[in-house]
PDB file of C-alpha atoms in Angstrom:
ATOM      1  CA  UNK E   1     113.679 116.719 115.208  1.00 89.00           C
ATOM      2  CA  UNK E   2     109.788 117.450 114.456  1.00 95.00           C
ATOM      3  CA  UNK E   3     107.938 114.248 113.707  1.00 97.00           C
ATOM      4  CA  UNK E   4     104.328 114.514 112.290  1.00 98.00           C
ATOM      5  CA  UNK E   5     102.324 111.604 112.532  1.00 98.00           C
ATOM      6  CA  UNK E   6     100.066 111.186 109.470  1.00 98.00           C
ATOM      7  CA  UNK E   7      97.318 108.700 109.275  1.00 97.00           C
ATOM      8  CA  UNK E   8      96.172 108.064 105.697  1.00 95.00           C
ATOM      9  CA  UNK E   9      92.449 107.195 105.331  1.00 93.00           C
ATOM     10  CA  UNK E  10      90.605 106.452 102.251  1.00 90.00           C
ATOM     11  CA  UNK E  11      86.846 105.221 101.733  1.00 89.00           C
ATOM     12  CA  UNK E  12      87.458 103.305  98.753  1.00 78.00           C
ATOM     13  CA  UNK E  13      88.603  99.559  99.700  1.00 71.00           C
ATOM     14  CA  UNK E  14      88.163  96.582  97.604  1.00 66.00           C
ATOM     15  CA  UNK E  15      87.283  94.380 100.631  1.00 69.00           C
ATOM     16  CA  UNK E  16      85.886  96.782 103.175  1.00 80.00           C
ATOM     17  CA  UNK E  17      84.568 100.051 101.612  1.00 83.00           C
ATOM     18  CA  UNK E  18      84.564 102.569 104.394  1.00 87.00           C
ATOM     19  CA  UNK E  19      86.817 100.685 106.686  1.00 91.00           C
ATOM     20  CA  UNK E  20      87.921 103.885 108.667  1.00 93.00           C
ATOM     21  CA  UNK E  21      84.530 104.570 109.816  1.00 94.00           C
ATOM     22  CA  UNK E  22      83.833 101.026 110.873  1.00 94.00           C
ATOM     23  CA  UNK E  23      82.443 101.030 114.418  1.00 95.00           C
ATOM     24  CA  UNK E  24      84.375  99.602 117.112  1.00 95.00           C
ATOM     25  CA  UNK E  25      82.658  99.966 120.649  1.00 94.00           C
ATOM     26  CA  UNK E  26      80.805 103.252 119.573  1.00 94.00           C
ATOM     27  CA  UNK E  27      83.481 105.153 118.058  1.00 95.00           C
ATOM     28  CA  UNK E  28      84.918 104.885 114.368  1.00 95.00           C
ATOM     29  CA  UNK E  29      88.132 102.980 113.585  1.00 95.00           C
ATOM     30  CA  UNK E  30      90.100 106.126 112.719  1.00 96.00           C
ATOM     31  CA  UNK E  31      89.229 107.458 116.472  1.00 97.00           C
ATOM     32  CA  UNK E  32      91.094 104.588 117.838  1.00 96.00           C
ATOM     33  CA  UNK E  33      94.276 105.096 115.812  1.00 96.00           C
ATOM     34  CA  UNK E  34      94.252 108.778 116.321  1.00 97.00           C
ATOM     35  CA  UNK E  35      93.896 108.417 120.112  1.00 96.00           C
ATOM     36  CA  UNK E  36      96.789 105.922 120.324  1.00 94.00           C
ATOM     37  CA  UNK E  37      98.873 108.130 118.108  1.00 96.00           C
ATOM     38  CA  UNK E  38      98.516 111.378 120.302  1.00 96.00           C
ATOM     39  CA  UNK E  39      99.600 109.521 123.423  1.00 96.00           C
ATOM     40  CA  UNK E  40     103.148 109.341 121.953  1.00 95.00           C
ATOM     41  CA  UNK E  41     105.658 112.294 122.646  1.00 95.00           C
ATOM     42  CA  UNK E  42     107.658 111.413 119.962  1.00 95.00           C
ATOM     43  CA  UNK E  43     105.232 113.260 117.602  1.00 97.00           C
ATOM     44  CA  UNK E  44     104.777 116.993 117.943  1.00 96.00           C
ATOM     45  CA  UNK E  45     101.217 116.959 116.117  1.00 97.00           C
ATOM     46  CA  UNK E  46      99.311 113.912 114.429  1.00 98.00           C
ATOM     47  CA  UNK E  47      96.726 114.511 111.374  1.00 98.00           C
ATOM     48  CA  UNK E  48      94.491 112.483 109.381  1.00 98.00           C
ATOM     49  CA  UNK E  49      94.935 112.845 105.845  1.00 97.00           C
ATOM     50  CA  UNK E  50      91.836 111.550 103.575  1.00 96.00           C
ATOM     51  CA  UNK E  51      90.209 112.391 100.436  1.00 94.00           C
ATOM     52  CA  UNK E  52      86.687 111.539 101.291  1.00 94.00           C
ATOM     53  CA  UNK E  53      84.013 114.293 102.745  1.00 96.00           C
ATOM     54  CA  UNK E  54      82.513 111.595 104.780  1.00 96.00           C
ATOM     55  CA  UNK E  55      85.616 110.785 106.665  1.00 96.00           C
ATOM     56  CA  UNK E  56      86.599 114.519 107.076  1.00 96.00           C
ATOM     57  CA  UNK E  57      83.388 115.122 108.585  1.00 97.00           C
ATOM     58  CA  UNK E  58      83.489 111.977 111.033  1.00 96.00           C
ATOM     59  CA  UNK E  59      86.920 113.372 111.841  1.00 97.00           C
ATOM     60  CA  UNK E  60      85.395 116.875 112.605  1.00 97.00           C
ATOM     61  CA  UNK E  61      82.789 115.262 114.689  1.00 97.00           C
ATOM     62  CA  UNK E  62      85.345 113.358 116.802  1.00 97.00           C
ATOM     63  CA  UNK E  63      87.683 116.456 117.196  1.00 97.00           C
ATOM     64  CA  UNK E  64      90.229 114.711 115.147  1.00 97.00           C
ATOM     65  CA  UNK E  65      92.901 117.090 113.274  1.00 97.00           C
ATOM     66  CA  UNK E  66      92.218 116.406 109.542  1.00 98.00           C
ATOM     67  CA  UNK E  67      93.058 117.740 106.084  1.00 97.00           C
ATOM     68  CA  UNK E  68      91.821 117.199 102.612  1.00 97.00           C
ATOM     69  CA  UNK E  69      93.923 115.624  99.940  1.00 96.00           C
ATOM     70  CA  UNK E  70      93.501 114.944  96.476  1.00 94.00           C
ATOM     71  CA  UNK E  71      91.777 111.849  95.250  1.00 91.00           C
ATOM     72  CA  UNK E  72      94.042 110.656  92.621  1.00 92.00           C
ATOM     73  CA  UNK E  73      96.449 109.001  95.050  1.00 93.00           C
ATOM     74  CA  UNK E  74      97.014 105.439  94.408  1.00 90.00           C
ATOM     75  CA  UNK E  75      99.354 104.831  97.519  1.00 93.00           C
ATOM     76  CA  UNK E  76      99.474 105.912 100.964  1.00 94.00           C
ATOM     77  CA  UNK E  77     103.092 106.929 100.484  1.00 96.00           C
ATOM     78  CA  UNK E  78     101.813 109.422  97.559  1.00 96.00           C
ATOM     79  CA  UNK E  79      98.903 110.751  99.937  1.00 96.00           C
ATOM     80  CA  UNK E  80     101.958 111.325 102.553  1.00 97.00           C
ATOM     81  CA  UNK E  81     103.862 113.039 100.143  1.00 97.00           C
ATOM     82  CA  UNK E  82     101.218 115.687  99.673  1.00 98.00           C
ATOM     83  CA  UNK E  83     100.912 115.995 103.582  1.00 98.00           C
ATOM     84  CA  UNK E  84     104.656 116.944 103.265  1.00 98.00           C
ATOM     85  CA  UNK E  85     103.903 119.860 100.928  1.00 97.00           C
ATOM     86  CA  UNK E  86     101.163 121.206 103.256  1.00 96.00           C
ATOM     87  CA  UNK E  87     102.519 120.818 106.789  1.00 97.00           C
ATOM     88  CA  UNK E  88     106.536 121.190 107.558  1.00 96.00           C
ATOM     89  CA  UNK E  89     108.290 118.681 109.504  1.00 97.00           C
ATOM     90  CA  UNK E  90     111.735 116.978 109.690  1.00 96.00           C
ATOM     91  CA  UNK E  91     110.232 113.171 109.628  1.00 97.00           C
ATOM     92  CA  UNK E  92     106.842 111.926 108.633  1.00 98.00           C
ATOM     93  CA  UNK E  93     105.468 108.851 110.788  1.00 98.00           C
ATOM     94  CA  UNK E  94     102.896 106.872 108.548  1.00 97.00           C
ATOM     95  CA  UNK E  95     100.365 105.201 110.782  1.00 95.00           C
ATOM     96  CA  UNK E  96      98.188 102.978 108.650  1.00 91.00           C
ATOM     97  CA  UNK E  97      94.220 103.904 109.606  1.00 88.00           C
ATOM     98  CA  UNK E  98      93.186 100.434 109.709  1.00 89.00           C
ATOM     99  CA  UNK E  99      95.549  99.516 112.735  1.00 90.00           C
ATOM    100  CA  UNK E 100      93.331 100.695 115.944  1.00 92.00           C
ATOM    101  CA  UNK E 101      95.621  98.708 118.321  1.00 92.00           C
ATOM    102  CA  UNK E 102      98.817 100.535 117.224  1.00 92.00           C
ATOM    103  CA  UNK E 103     100.950 100.877 120.420  1.00 93.00           C
ATOM    104  CA  UNK E 104     102.368 104.465 120.568  1.00 94.00           C
ATOM    105  CA  UNK E 105     105.515 103.122 122.417  1.00 94.00           C
ATOM    106  CA  UNK E 106     106.776 101.585 119.180  1.00 94.00           C
ATOM    107  CA  UNK E 107     107.163 104.832 117.458  1.00 95.00           C
ATOM    108  CA  UNK E 108     110.460 105.593 119.104  1.00 95.00           C
ATOM    109  CA  UNK E 109     111.845 102.533 117.807  1.00 95.00           C
ATOM    110  CA  UNK E 110     111.915 104.008 114.248  1.00 95.00           C
ATOM    111  CA  UNK E 111     113.090 107.470 115.000  1.00 95.00           C
ATOM    112  CA  UNK E 112     116.820 108.013 114.284  1.00 94.00           C
ATOM    113  CA  UNK E 113     119.122 110.048 116.445  1.00 90.00           C
ATOM    114  CA  UNK E 114     120.309 112.296 113.952  1.00 91.00           C
ATOM    115  CA  UNK E 115     118.259 113.403 110.673  1.00 90.00           C
ATOM    116  CA  UNK E 116     119.480 112.218 107.652  1.00 89.00           C
ATOM    117  CA  UNK E 117     118.456 113.627 104.151  1.00 92.00           C
ATOM    118  CA  UNK E 118     117.089 110.390 102.847  1.00 95.00           C
ATOM    119  CA  UNK E 119     115.616 108.328 105.582  1.00 96.00           C
ATOM    120  CA  UNK E 120     113.206 105.561 105.303  1.00 97.00           C
ATOM    121  CA  UNK E 121     112.213 102.832 107.862  1.00 97.00           C
ATOM    122  CA  UNK E 122     109.563 100.451 108.771  1.00 97.00           C
ATOM    123  CA  UNK E 123     108.796  98.356 111.757  1.00 96.00           C
ATOM    124  CA  UNK E 124     108.643  94.678 111.522  1.00 96.00           C
ATOM    125  CA  UNK E 125     107.044  91.964 113.397  1.00 95.00           C
ATOM    126  CA  UNK E 126     108.031  88.171 113.602  1.00 96.00           C
ATOM    127  CA  UNK E 127     105.297  86.124 112.343  1.00 95.00           C
ATOM    128  CA  UNK E 128     104.258  83.661 114.766  1.00 91.00           C
ATOM    129  CA  UNK E 129     101.615  81.474 112.776  1.00 89.00           C
ATOM    130  CA  UNK E 130     102.509  79.608 109.842  1.00 90.00           C
ATOM    131  CA  UNK E 131      99.142  80.440 108.347  1.00 91.00           C
ATOM    132  CA  UNK E 132     100.213  84.179 108.572  1.00 90.00           C
ATOM    133  CA  UNK E 133     103.314  83.167 106.400  1.00 93.00           C
ATOM    134  CA  UNK E 134     101.365  82.135 103.399  1.00 92.00           C
ATOM    135  CA  UNK E 135      98.681  84.892 103.615  1.00 90.00           C
ATOM    136  CA  UNK E 136      99.309  87.360 100.920  1.00 90.00           C
ATOM    137  CA  UNK E 137      98.123  90.223 102.834  1.00 86.00           C
ATOM    138  CA  UNK E 138     101.239  90.000 105.008  1.00 90.00           C
ATOM    139  CA  UNK E 139     104.135  91.462 103.438  1.00 94.00           C
ATOM    140  CA  UNK E 140     107.066  89.487 104.213  1.00 97.00           C
ATOM    141  CA  UNK E 141     110.493  91.088 104.058  1.00 97.00           C
ATOM    142  CA  UNK E 142     114.282  89.975 104.023  1.00 97.00           C
ATOM    143  CA  UNK E 143     117.023  92.314 104.962  1.00 97.00           C
ATOM    144  CA  UNK E 144     120.825  92.305 105.047  1.00 97.00           C
ATOM    145  CA  UNK E 145     123.114  92.074 108.235  1.00 96.00           C
ATOM    146  CA  UNK E 146     122.536  95.887 108.342  1.00 97.00           C
ATOM    147  CA  UNK E 147     119.018  95.592 108.724  1.00 97.00           C
ATOM    148  CA  UNK E 148     118.439  97.071 105.408  1.00 98.00           C
ATOM    149  CA  UNK E 149     115.534  95.684 103.400  1.00 98.00           C
ATOM    150  CA  UNK E 150     116.521  93.558 100.212  1.00 98.00           C
ATOM    151  CA  UNK E 151     113.010  92.408  99.256  1.00 97.00           C
ATOM    152  CA  UNK E 152     109.586  92.728 100.568  1.00 97.00           C
ATOM    153  CA  UNK E 153     107.084  90.286  99.042  1.00 97.00           C
ATOM    154  CA  UNK E 154     103.803  88.718  99.781  1.00 96.00           C
ATOM    155  CA  UNK E 155     105.035  85.355  98.755  1.00 96.00           C
ATOM    156  CA  UNK E 156     107.068  83.478 101.472  1.00 95.00           C
ATOM    157  CA  UNK E 157     110.279  84.341 101.611  1.00 96.00           C
ATOM    158  CA  UNK E 158     113.223  83.175 101.960  1.00 95.00           C
ATOM    159  CA  UNK E 159     112.016  79.834 100.523  1.00 93.00           C
ATOM    160  CA  UNK E 160     113.160  77.179 103.166  1.00 92.00           C
ATOM    161  CA  UNK E 161     114.991  74.717 101.066  1.00 93.00           C
ATOM    162  CA  UNK E 162     118.169  74.423 103.032  1.00 95.00           C
ATOM    163  CA  UNK E 163     116.641  75.224 106.517  1.00 93.00           C
ATOM    164  CA  UNK E 164     113.561  76.315 108.642  1.00 91.00           C
ATOM    165  CA  UNK E 165     116.049  77.799 111.032  1.00 93.00           C
ATOM    166  CA  UNK E 166     114.954  81.600 110.933  1.00 94.00           C
ATOM    167  CA  UNK E 167     112.114  83.830 111.589  1.00 95.00           C
ATOM    168  CA  UNK E 168     109.638  85.232 109.042  1.00 97.00           C
ATOM    169  CA  UNK E 169     109.259  88.766 109.332  1.00 96.00           C
ATOM    170  CA  UNK E 170     106.223  91.125 107.943  1.00 95.00           C
ATOM    171  CA  UNK E 171     106.247  94.801 107.446  1.00 94.00           C
ATOM    172  CA  UNK E 172     103.709  96.870 109.497  1.00 93.00           C
ATOM    173  CA  UNK E 173     101.667  99.929 109.096  1.00 90.00           C
ATOM    174  CA  UNK E 174     104.382 101.872 111.035  1.00 95.00           C
ATOM    175  CA  UNK E 175     106.739 103.619 108.498  1.00 97.00           C
ATOM    176  CA  UNK E 176     108.959 106.553 108.661  1.00 98.00           C
ATOM    177  CA  UNK E 177     110.151 109.058 105.718  1.00 98.00           C
ATOM    178  CA  UNK E 178     112.320 112.191 105.656  1.00 97.00           C
ATOM    179  CA  UNK E 179     110.976 114.989 103.664  1.00 96.00           C
ATOM    180  CA  UNK E 180     113.694 114.492 100.997  1.00 97.00           C
ATOM    181  CA  UNK E 181     112.790 110.695 100.661  1.00 97.00           C
ATOM    182  CA  UNK E 182     109.010 111.436 100.048  1.00 98.00           C
ATOM    183  CA  UNK E 183     110.180 114.144  97.425  1.00 97.00           C
ATOM    184  CA  UNK E 184     111.994 111.149  95.784  1.00 97.00           C
ATOM    185  CA  UNK E 185     109.115 109.157  95.817  1.00 97.00           C
ATOM    186  CA  UNK E 186     106.984 111.562  94.371  1.00 96.00           C
ATOM    187  CA  UNK E 187     109.309 112.382  91.464  1.00 97.00           C
ATOM    188  CA  UNK E 188     110.235 108.536  90.657  1.00 97.00           C
ATOM    189  CA  UNK E 189     108.297 106.431  88.312  1.00 95.00           C
ATOM    190  CA  UNK E 190     106.722 103.267  89.998  1.00 94.00           C
ATOM    191  CA  UNK E 191     109.373 100.562  89.822  1.00 92.00           C
ATOM    192  CA  UNK E 192     108.848  97.187  88.398  1.00 95.00           C
ATOM    193  CA  UNK E 193     108.540  95.007  91.896  1.00 95.00           C
ATOM    194  CA  UNK E 194     106.624  97.655  93.441  1.00 96.00           C
ATOM    195  CA  UNK E 195     103.764  97.203  91.026  1.00 96.00           C
ATOM    196  CA  UNK E 196     104.128  93.399  91.290  1.00 97.00           C
ATOM    197  CA  UNK E 197     103.932  93.398  94.882  1.00 96.00           C
ATOM    198  CA  UNK E 198     101.961  96.349  95.298  1.00 94.00           C
ATOM    199  CA  UNK E 199     104.299  97.695  98.277  1.00 95.00           C
ATOM    200  CA  UNK E 200     105.353 101.269  98.018  1.00 94.00           C
ATOM    201  CA  UNK E 201     108.699 100.630  99.769  1.00 97.00           C
ATOM    202  CA  UNK E 202     110.087  98.816  96.844  1.00 97.00           C
ATOM    203  CA  UNK E 203     110.297 101.911  94.774  1.00 97.00           C
ATOM    204  CA  UNK E 204     112.972 103.133  97.234  1.00 97.00           C
ATOM    205  CA  UNK E 205     114.942  99.706  97.343  1.00 97.00           C
ATOM    206  CA  UNK E 206     115.046  99.304  93.685  1.00 97.00           C
ATOM    207  CA  UNK E 207     116.399 102.782  93.202  1.00 96.00           C
ATOM    208  CA  UNK E 208     119.047 102.466  95.920  1.00 96.00           C
ATOM    209  CA  UNK E 209     117.695 104.289  98.796  1.00 96.00           C
ATOM    210  CA  UNK E 210     118.115 102.332 101.873  1.00 96.00           C
ATOM    211  CA  UNK E 211     115.083 101.325 103.837  1.00 97.00           C
ATOM    212  CA  UNK E 212     115.755 100.462 107.341  1.00 97.00           C
ATOM    213  CA  UNK E 213     113.757  97.230 109.025  1.00 97.00           C
ATOM    214  CA  UNK E 214     113.392  97.768 112.756  1.00 97.00           C
ATOM    215  CA  UNK E 215     112.011  94.507 114.615  1.00 96.00           C
ATOM    216  CA  UNK E 216     109.312  95.397 117.137  1.00 95.00           C
ATOM    217  CA  UNK E 217     107.900  93.196 119.744  1.00 93.00           C
ATOM    218  CA  UNK E 218     104.894  95.841 119.933  1.00 92.00           C
ATOM    219  CA  UNK E 219     102.491  93.591 117.593  1.00 85.00           C
ATOM    220  CA  UNK E 220      99.151  95.105 115.851  1.00 80.00           C
ATOM    221  CA  UNK E 221      96.095  93.680 114.244  1.00 81.00           C
ATOM    222  CA  UNK E 222      95.473  95.240 110.711  1.00 84.00           C
ATOM    223  CA  UNK E 223      91.871  95.149 109.778  1.00 88.00           C
ATOM    224  CA  UNK E 224      91.748  93.696 106.155  1.00 82.00           C
ATOM    225  CA  UNK E 225      88.355  91.744 106.533  1.00 85.00           C
ATOM    226  CA  UNK E 226      85.338  91.623 108.607  1.00 87.00           C
ATOM    227  CA  UNK E 227      86.785  88.801 110.585  1.00 89.00           C
ATOM    228  CA  UNK E 228      89.724  91.049 111.616  1.00 89.00           C
ATOM    229  CA  UNK E 229      87.103  93.605 112.497  1.00 92.00           C
ATOM    230  CA  UNK E 230      85.333  91.439 114.875  1.00 94.00           C
ATOM    231  CA  UNK E 231      88.622  90.332 116.589  1.00 93.00           C
ATOM    232  CA  UNK E 232      89.758  94.006 117.151  1.00 93.00           C
ATOM    233  CA  UNK E 233      86.114  94.686 118.725  1.00 94.00           C
ATOM    234  CA  UNK E 234      86.615  91.749 120.972  1.00 94.00           C
ATOM    235  CA  UNK E 235      90.073  92.774 122.139  1.00 93.00           C
ATOM    236  CA  UNK E 236      89.228  96.304 122.768  1.00 93.00           C
ATOM    237  CA  UNK E 237      85.772  95.494 124.221  1.00 91.00           C
ATOM    238  CA  UNK E 238      87.673  93.187 126.684  1.00 91.00           C
ATOM    239  CA  UNK E 239      90.236  96.074 127.359  1.00 86.00           C
ATOM    240  CA  UNK E 240      87.823  98.533 128.100  1.00 81.00           C
ATOM    241  CA  UNK E 241      85.903  96.296 130.440  1.00 79.00           C
ATOM    242  CA  UNK E 242      89.092  95.822 132.246  1.00 74.00           C
ATOM    243  CA  UNK E 243      90.039  99.235 132.529  1.00 74.00           C
ATOM    244  CA  UNK E 244      86.624 100.505 134.010  1.00 64.00           C
TER     245      UNK E 244
END
């Protein structure tokens, strides 16, 4: 199977404009994500997908494979669909451009043994800190016994009325789609819960397309705030000093 790694990167961000270009130890954030991804033997190629000339030029400067996409995409999955019309592959692994600590070894967890026409999957992490459960930027998910997503919400779900004997899980920025699934996404109108929760995957769930949730022990730090950025800078700086 040909699996293409795609890193959606937009300049406009409500909380951190220009986030993909944020400096981390002398290199832009997008460079760290790309470098992690190209180490994977599960991907035949990796490309950054952007709609901004500044990101495009920075990628060229750092010799990062990049393509220009339309500027009317309002979700990363929509941008991923456009890439699927430009570059042929069996599966498209989406890596969010704000997770420079992504571990490429986690990619193999999400890739199926056999190709399915409609395949959608997401890696999840168990939430360790109570504060992260109530943080709306962490999108919590619940599944059935087959690890198929039932609901993804920014609210703490499930509600612990009867017991606390369970783990809260959050979806990560590592998601996988077949070409047919991306076509379905593009041809299907936004769903009610997708709009309410601002989560692309709910379009599949609400329309009966199975979304597999695969739990991963490889944890990342999404850069959503300047505080997150400082934490990532510290982690990478310490890692670089240790490897030197």
